[in-house]
């Protein structure tokens, strides 16, 4: 409860009392002034309630904004962490594939070296086939 709500309530009560005294005394002016005070008190109290509600909404907005910023930071950190994990996984797979390619290349060179005649025949046949495919006259 803020000052406007409190003062508005007191003003409303004061206006009711004035209206009642004016009615008992049979005088119109105090009744009208009392009614005016009642209306003014109700309006002031309503203004106080509205101001309280606006302040609450303002604070809620700040709280929500802070929460959104915190969530954004969390998501950013989580995304960076996932990116680092994926990067490390890709590096590991790349190392594995490079190692496997080297190993298979060495094995192929050893087989080609052991079977020189067969390798030479395969290379010659491949060269002849490519030459035939790429020639303009077939």
mmCIF file of C-alpha atoms in Angstrom:
data_model
loop_
_atom_site.group_PDB
_atom_site.id
_atom_site.type_symbol
_atom_site.label_atom_id
_atom_site.label_comp_id
_atom_site.label_asym_id
_atom_site.label_seq_id
_atom_site.Cartn_x
_atom_site.Cartn_y
_atom_site.Cartn_z
ATOM 1 C CA UNK A 1 0.000 0.000 0.000
ATOM 2 C CA UNK A 2 1.444 3.355 -1.000
ATOM 3 C CA UNK A 3 0.774 6.893 0.233
ATOM 4 C CA UNK A 4 -1.887 7.620 -2.421
ATOM 5 C CA UNK A 5 -3.905 4.557 -1.471
ATOM 6 C CA UNK A 6 -3.758 5.471 2.212
ATOM 7 C CA UNK A 7 -4.582 9.160 1.716
ATOM 8 C CA UNK A 8 -7.342 8.285 -0.764
ATOM 9 C CA UNK A 9 -8.950 5.952 1.765
ATOM 10 C CA UNK A 10 -8.796 8.608 4.492
ATOM 11 C CA UNK A 11 -10.193 11.228 2.121
ATOM 12 C CA UNK A 12 -13.071 8.901 1.202
ATOM 13 C CA UNK A 13 -13.871 8.303 4.898
ATOM 14 C CA UNK A 14 -13.661 12.022 5.630
ATOM 15 C CA UNK A 15 -16.063 12.712 2.726
ATOM 16 C CA UNK A 16 -18.525 10.090 4.008
ATOM 17 C CA UNK A 17 -18.472 11.714 7.417
ATOM 18 C CA UNK A 18 -19.071 15.152 5.964
ATOM 19 C CA UNK A 19 -21.905 13.858 3.825
ATOM 20 C CA UNK A 20 -23.495 12.184 6.839
ATOM 21 C CA UNK A 21 -23.131 15.303 9.017
ATOM 22 C CA UNK A 22 -24.596 17.445 6.227
ATOM 23 C CA UNK A 23 -27.545 15.049 5.921
ATOM 24 C CA UNK A 24 -28.151 15.073 9.697
ATOM 25 C CA UNK A 25 -27.913 18.865 9.791
ATOM 26 C CA UNK A 26 -30.031 19.164 6.665
ATOM 27 C CA UNK A 27 -27.510 21.323 4.866
ATOM 28 C CA UNK A 28 -26.785 20.741 1.159
ATOM 29 C CA UNK A 29 -23.353 22.345 0.960
ATOM 30 C CA UNK A 30 -21.591 19.927 3.394
ATOM 31 C CA UNK A 31 -23.300 17.013 1.653
ATOM 32 C CA UNK A 32 -21.999 18.125 -1.771
ATOM 33 C CA UNK A 33 -18.514 18.805 -0.398
ATOM 34 C CA UNK A 34 -18.553 15.387 1.307
ATOM 35 C CA UNK A 35 -19.615 13.674 -1.918
ATOM 36 C CA UNK A 36 -16.806 15.514 -3.728
ATOM 37 C CA UNK A 37 -14.291 14.329 -1.095
ATOM 38 C CA UNK A 38 -15.582 10.747 -1.423
ATOM 39 C CA UNK A 39 -15.149 10.754 -5.208
ATOM 40 C CA UNK A 40 -11.727 12.393 -4.922
ATOM 41 C CA UNK A 41 -10.688 9.831 -2.284
ATOM 42 C CA UNK A 42 -11.830 6.888 -4.404
ATOM 43 C CA UNK A 43 -9.990 8.330 -7.422
ATOM 44 C CA UNK A 44 -6.804 8.882 -5.401
ATOM 45 C CA UNK A 45 -6.947 5.348 -3.976
ATOM 46 C CA UNK A 46 -7.500 3.932 -7.494
ATOM 47 C CA UNK A 47 -4.506 5.949 -8.727
ATOM 48 C CA UNK A 48 -2.410 4.465 -5.890
ATOM 49 C CA UNK A 49 -3.486 0.907 -6.799
ATOM 50 C CA UNK A 50 -2.697 1.566 -10.465
ATOM 51 C CA UNK A 51 0.691 2.988 -9.579
ATOM 52 C CA UNK A 52 1.452 -0.076 -7.444
ATOM 53 C CA UNK A 53 0.465 -2.365 -10.296
ATOM 54 C CA UNK A 54 2.597 -0.390 -12.768
ATOM 55 C CA UNK A 55 5.598 -0.634 -10.429
ATOM 56 C CA UNK A 56 5.038 -4.393 -10.114
ATOM 57 C CA UNK A 57 4.891 -4.756 -13.896
ATOM 58 C CA UNK A 58 8.030 -2.637 -14.228
ATOM 59 C CA UNK A 59 9.893 -4.866 -11.765
ATOM 60 C CA UNK A 60 8.562 -8.005 -13.487
ATOM 61 C CA UNK A 61 9.845 -6.666 -16.789
ATOM 62 C CA UNK A 62 13.310 -6.116 -15.356
ATOM 63 C CA UNK A 63 13.280 -9.583 -13.796
ATOM 64 C CA UNK A 64 12.221 -11.164 -17.091
ATOM 65 C CA UNK A 65 14.892 -9.224 -18.983
ATOM 66 C CA UNK A 66 17.561 -10.372 -16.515
ATOM 67 C CA UNK A 67 16.322 -13.943 -16.837
ATOM 68 C CA UNK A 68 16.425 -13.722 -20.645
ATOM 69 C CA UNK A 69 19.994 -12.428 -20.527
ATOM 70 C CA UNK A 70 21.006 -15.232 -18.161
ATOM 71 C CA UNK A 71 19.366 -17.848 -20.393
ATOM 72 C CA UNK A 72 21.071 -16.357 -23.435
ATOM 73 C CA UNK A 73 24.440 -16.597 -21.720
ATOM 74 C CA UNK A 74 23.721 -20.170 -20.702
ATOM 75 C CA UNK A 75 22.743 -21.111 -24.255
ATOM 76 C CA UNK A 76 25.814 -19.366 -25.651
ATOM 77 C CA UNK A 77 28.068 -21.230 -23.237
ATOM 78 C CA UNK A 78 26.316 -24.509 -23.989
ATOM 79 C CA UNK A 79 26.641 -23.921 -27.736
ATOM 80 C CA UNK A 80 30.343 -23.135 -27.392
ATOM 81 C CA UNK A 81 30.826 -26.280 -25.346
ATOM 82 C CA UNK A 82 29.028 -28.395 -27.956
ATOM 83 C CA UNK A 83 31.055 -26.762 -30.719
ATOM 84 C CA UNK A 84 34.304 -27.591 -28.933
ATOM 85 C CA UNK A 85 33.153 -31.161 -28.437
ATOM 86 C CA UNK A 86 32.260 -31.513 -32.130
ATOM 87 C CA UNK A 87 35.577 -29.973 -33.119
ATOM 88 C CA UNK A 88 37.496 -32.457 -30.982
ATOM 89 C CA UNK A 89 35.424 -35.319 -32.356
ATOM 90 C CA UNK A 90 36.098 -34.186 -35.944
ATOM 91 C CA UNK A 91 39.828 -33.924 -35.222
ATOM 92 C CA UNK A 92 39.847 -37.412 -33.762
ATOM 93 C CA UNK A 93 38.017 -38.865 -36.739
ATOM 94 C CA UNK A 94 40.320 -36.989 -39.130
ATOM 95 C CA UNK A 95 43.397 -38.398 -37.386
ATOM 96 C CA UNK A 96 41.923 -41.883 -37.549
ATOM 97 C CA UNK A 97 41.098 -41.589 -41.255
ATOM 98 C CA UNK A 98 44.525 -40.131 -42.058
ATOM 99 C CA UNK A 99 46.199 -42.992 -40.208
ATOM 100 C CA UNK A 100 44.033 -45.551 -41.998
ATOM 101 C CA UNK A 101 44.744 -43.975 -45.416
ATOM 102 C CA UNK A 102 48.499 -44.037 -44.746
ATOM 103 C CA UNK A 103 48.311 -47.656 -43.647
ATOM 104 C CA UNK A 104 46.347 -48.754 -46.714
ATOM 105 C CA UNK A 105 48.626 -46.732 -49.007
ATOM 106 C CA UNK A 106 51.691 -48.455 -47.551
ATOM 107 C CA UNK A 107 50.053 -51.846 -48.002
ATOM 108 C CA UNK A 108 49.224 -50.991 -51.624
ATOM 109 C CA UNK A 109 52.800 -49.880 -52.301
ATOM 110 C CA UNK A 110 54.124 -53.122 -50.775
ATOM 111 C CA UNK A 111 51.788 -55.242 -52.909
ATOM 112 C CA UNK A 112 52.686 -53.254 -56.020
ATOM 113 C CA UNK A 113 56.383 -53.655 -55.236
ATOM 114 C CA UNK A 114 55.985 -57.408 -54.668
ATOM 115 C CA UNK A 115 54.034 -57.864 -57.908
ATOM 116 C CA UNK A 116 55.870 -55.517 -60.269
ATOM 117 C CA UNK A 117 54.862 -57.314 -63.424
ATOM 118 C CA UNK A 118 51.191 -57.398 -62.561
ATOM 119 C CA UNK A 119 51.301 -53.764 -61.441
ATOM 120 C CA UNK A 120 52.980 -52.694 -64.669
ATOM 121 C CA UNK A 121 50.371 -54.574 -66.728
ATOM 122 C CA UNK A 122 47.519 -52.962 -64.753
ATOM 123 C CA UNK A 123 49.011 -49.479 -65.145
ATOM 124 C CA UNK A 124 49.526 -50.033 -68.893
ATOM 125 C CA UNK A 125 45.975 -51.364 -69.327
ATOM 126 C CA UNK A 126 44.556 -48.442 -67.401
ATOM 127 C CA UNK A 127 46.566 -45.933 -69.437
ATOM 128 C CA UNK A 128 45.494 -47.599 -72.709
ATOM 129 C CA UNK A 129 41.818 -47.611 -71.599
ATOM 130 C CA UNK A 130 41.896 -43.944 -70.590
ATOM 131 C CA UNK A 131 43.642 -43.009 -73.806
ATOM 132 C CA UNK A 132 41.061 -44.865 -75.833
ATOM 133 C CA UNK A 133 38.139 -43.251 -73.921
ATOM 134 C CA UNK A 134 39.581 -39.770 -74.257
ATOM 135 C CA UNK A 135 40.560 -40.037 -77.917
ATOM 136 C CA UNK A 136 38.351 -38.328 -80.484
ATOM 137 C CA UNK A 137 38.489 -41.235 -82.933
ATOM 138 C CA UNK A 138 37.071 -44.480 -81.556
#
